[in-house]
Amino acid sequence: MSETQRGSARFRKGARYYNNDLDSSKWSQLAEVLDRGAYDSEVFTSFALRTLENLRRTMSAIRSRYPPRAAIHDPTLYTGGAGVSIFFYHVWRKLQRLSLEPALEESLRQAIQQVATSALSNAEEYSSMSTQGLSQSHQRGTFRWDQVIAERGPSVFCGHAGVYIANALVEHAKGNVQACRKSVENFVSVGQFALPDAKNQAPRCPDEILYGSAGYLLGWLYLRRELGPDADSLQLAPVEDIVEYLLMRGSVLAEACQVRMNILLYEWHDSMYMGFAHGLMGILSALLEVCATLPPESQQAQSDMLLKNTLNFIFSQRGHDGYYDTRVKLHDRHKNYEQGSTDSKRLVQWCHGSPGAVFLCASAHRKYPTLSNIIDEALLAGQVAWREGLLRKGPGLCHGIGGNAYALLLCYQICGNTMPDALEWLKRALAFADFLVSHADQRNESTNVSTGERIPWMLYWRRDPDS
């Protein structure tokens, strides 16, 4: 098989990913500086200035290739204006926090504040256009967004909920209390569509992350975290109802499959997917995250056992090398029953495969910090992301290199201060991030807005659970 040199990794014709020849040791000094928070070091200053320049170029490229008016036609978080707004919001939020560090050089602080101000202004513009887009005709059809709220409303990634989140966060950042509260109320109101129809009890949206109820739960958690003390207006009751509903649906399907295990199972498009976007990993992650925040009196021993059993069931599905197939496989010795099949192609990406297991393990670690096998399972899945995560599909977060880089970063965070190899995962994440940027520069490509070509990695390195 012929090979050509691209960047610092080899490309194999017909392969799904670049051979990973990246040297993570190149990032040892920077990783140590970031880990210590040495903001007064020359290494950090140099890195920060390069990152700020990269952010300026990114913001310019976004506005050039995807101007704010385009958000009217696709307002969503996944592929449209709300997602761009969230990107700019995070640039502002992280840079604002960084600018408060007393050890920063004053000139660097001013440069950081300048980029942060520009980012928030852009976030507001894209958020405003996305909100307007909810009452416009969709570019790929004749329907209007306000006419499909029951179907798309609770989808954080592909519906109304994500647009309301973006608008609430931007308005909160600008201190517009009433406008923020209105968007929060709109977000809460679409939560009713994550529950079954009152008349026939039929589900009105899927169970999974990308389009369904579990995604709404993660959106609720994200909004609650970002608003902090101002999140009191986020109602808890609908979230508890959604959790109860998802537990019920997962139990019913598992019973129907006669798996003889007290676990949860879910279907999407008549298949029981394993991965994070459409399958069991993502739904369980959302349930674990929400249940970790619910009042103790609202949690039952039965649901706790369901969550733990399902977590162990997922771990039992992986191969010895840490790889997970895209679909759940069920085996019953007594009935010789099997559903699911071995993948014809190894998928290693956020939406399908082992990187999703890293995110699941992070959620499980927050809910059950004393379970001994969670960190080991996360790092085993992380090894797969490191070996096969330089995907030819591109830089995207969903099914590209960007999402896998975040999985490596999450391995660093999960390790905490107790594991000797924790810094290795940060170095690997930095190596992936550098590959993303340098590879795009070598091809002279501008930012691919819908897939997050350039990611402000400086903003996400900290081991803070809120980062």
Short mmCIF file of N, CA, C and O in Angstrom, two decimals, residues 261 263 274 280-281 308-320 323-324 328-331 373 377:
data_model
loop_
_atom_site.label_atom_id
_atom_site.label_comp_id
_atom_site.label_asym_id
_atom_site.label_seq_id
_atom_site.Cartn_x
_atom_site.Cartn_y
_atom_site.Cartn_z
N MET A 261 -30.78 -9.76 32.12
CA MET A 261 -29.90 -8.89 32.90
C MET A 261 -30.69 -7.63 33.23
O MET A 261 -31.48 -7.15 32.42
N ILE A 263 -30.64 -4.44 32.95
CA ILE A 263 -29.91 -3.36 32.27
C ILE A 263 -30.88 -2.51 31.45
O ILE A 263 -32.09 -2.80 31.39
N MET A 274 -24.41 1.34 19.94
CA MET A 274 -23.57 1.39 21.13
C MET A 274 -23.01 2.78 21.37
O MET A 274 -22.85 3.22 22.51
N LEU A 280 -26.26 3.61 23.28
CA LEU A 280 -26.31 3.34 24.71
C LEU A 280 -25.30 4.17 25.50
O LEU A 280 -25.60 4.63 26.61
N MET A 281 -24.09 4.37 24.96
CA MET A 281 -23.09 5.15 25.68
C MET A 281 -23.59 6.56 25.99
O MET A 281 -23.45 7.05 27.12
N LYS A 308 -25.53 1.07 37.11
CA LYS A 308 -24.27 0.34 37.30
C LYS A 308 -24.22 -0.92 36.44
O LYS A 308 -23.19 -1.23 35.83
N ASN A 309 -25.34 -1.63 36.37
CA ASN A 309 -25.37 -2.86 35.56
C ASN A 309 -25.16 -2.54 34.08
O ASN A 309 -24.46 -3.28 33.37
N THR A 310 -25.79 -1.47 33.62
CA THR A 310 -25.65 -1.10 32.21
C THR A 310 -24.23 -0.66 31.91
O THR A 310 -23.68 -0.96 30.84
N LEU A 311 -23.62 0.04 32.84
CA LEU A 311 -22.23 0.46 32.66
C LEU A 311 -21.32 -0.76 32.51
O LEU A 311 -20.48 -0.83 31.59
N ASN A 312 -21.48 -1.74 33.38
CA ASN A 312 -20.66 -2.96 33.29
C ASN A 312 -20.98 -3.76 32.03
O ASN A 312 -20.08 -4.39 31.45
N PHE A 313 -22.24 -3.72 31.59
CA PHE A 313 -22.61 -4.39 30.34
C PHE A 313 -21.88 -3.77 29.16
O PHE A 313 -21.37 -4.48 28.28
N ILE A 314 -21.80 -2.45 29.13
CA ILE A 314 -21.08 -1.77 28.05
C ILE A 314 -19.61 -2.17 28.06
O ILE A 314 -19.02 -2.47 27.01
N PHE A 315 -19.00 -2.19 29.23
CA PHE A 315 -17.59 -2.59 29.31
C PHE A 315 -17.40 -4.02 28.82
O PHE A 315 -16.35 -4.35 28.25
N SER A 316 -18.40 -4.86 29.03
CA SER A 316 -18.28 -6.26 28.59
C SER A 316 -18.34 -6.39 27.07
O SER A 316 -18.00 -7.44 26.53
N GLN A 317 -18.76 -5.33 26.39
CA GLN A 317 -18.91 -5.36 24.94
C GLN A 317 -17.61 -5.05 24.20
O GLN A 317 -17.50 -5.29 23.00
N ARG A 318 -16.63 -4.48 24.88
CA ARG A 318 -15.41 -4.07 24.20
C ARG A 318 -14.52 -5.26 23.87
O ARG A 318 -14.57 -6.31 24.53
N GLY A 319 -13.68 -5.08 22.88
CA GLY A 319 -12.68 -6.08 22.57
C GLY A 319 -11.51 -5.97 23.53
O GLY A 319 -11.40 -5.02 24.30
N HIS A 320 -10.60 -6.93 23.46
CA HIS A 320 -9.46 -6.93 24.38
C HIS A 320 -8.56 -5.73 24.18
O HIS A 320 -7.81 -5.33 25.08
N TYR A 323 -11.49 -1.69 21.78
CA TYR A 323 -12.35 -1.26 20.68
C TYR A 323 -13.80 -1.69 20.92
O TYR A 323 -14.06 -2.80 21.38
N TYR A 324 -14.75 -0.81 20.58
CA TYR A 324 -16.18 -1.08 20.67
C TYR A 324 -16.82 -1.07 19.28
O TYR A 324 -16.56 -0.15 18.49
N VAL A 328 -24.89 -2.84 19.70
CA VAL A 328 -24.92 -3.72 20.86
C VAL A 328 -25.05 -5.16 20.39
O VAL A 328 -25.81 -5.46 19.46
N LYS A 329 -24.31 -6.04 21.02
CA LYS A 329 -24.42 -7.48 20.73
C LYS A 329 -24.97 -8.18 21.97
O LYS A 329 -24.43 -8.03 23.07
N LEU A 330 -26.04 -8.95 21.76
CA LEU A 330 -26.68 -9.67 22.86
C LEU A 330 -26.49 -11.16 22.64
O LEU A 330 -26.71 -11.69 21.56
N HIS A 331 -26.13 -11.84 23.70
CA HIS A 331 -25.97 -13.29 23.64
C HIS A 331 -26.74 -13.91 24.79
O HIS A 331 -26.57 -13.50 25.94
N ASN A 373 -12.76 0.35 38.38
CA ASN A 373 -12.41 0.01 37.00
C ASN A 373 -12.67 1.12 36.00
O ASN A 373 -12.32 0.98 34.81
N GLU A 377 -10.86 1.56 32.27
CA GLU A 377 -11.66 1.44 31.04
C GLU A 377 -11.51 2.69 30.18
O GLU A 377 -11.43 2.60 28.95
#
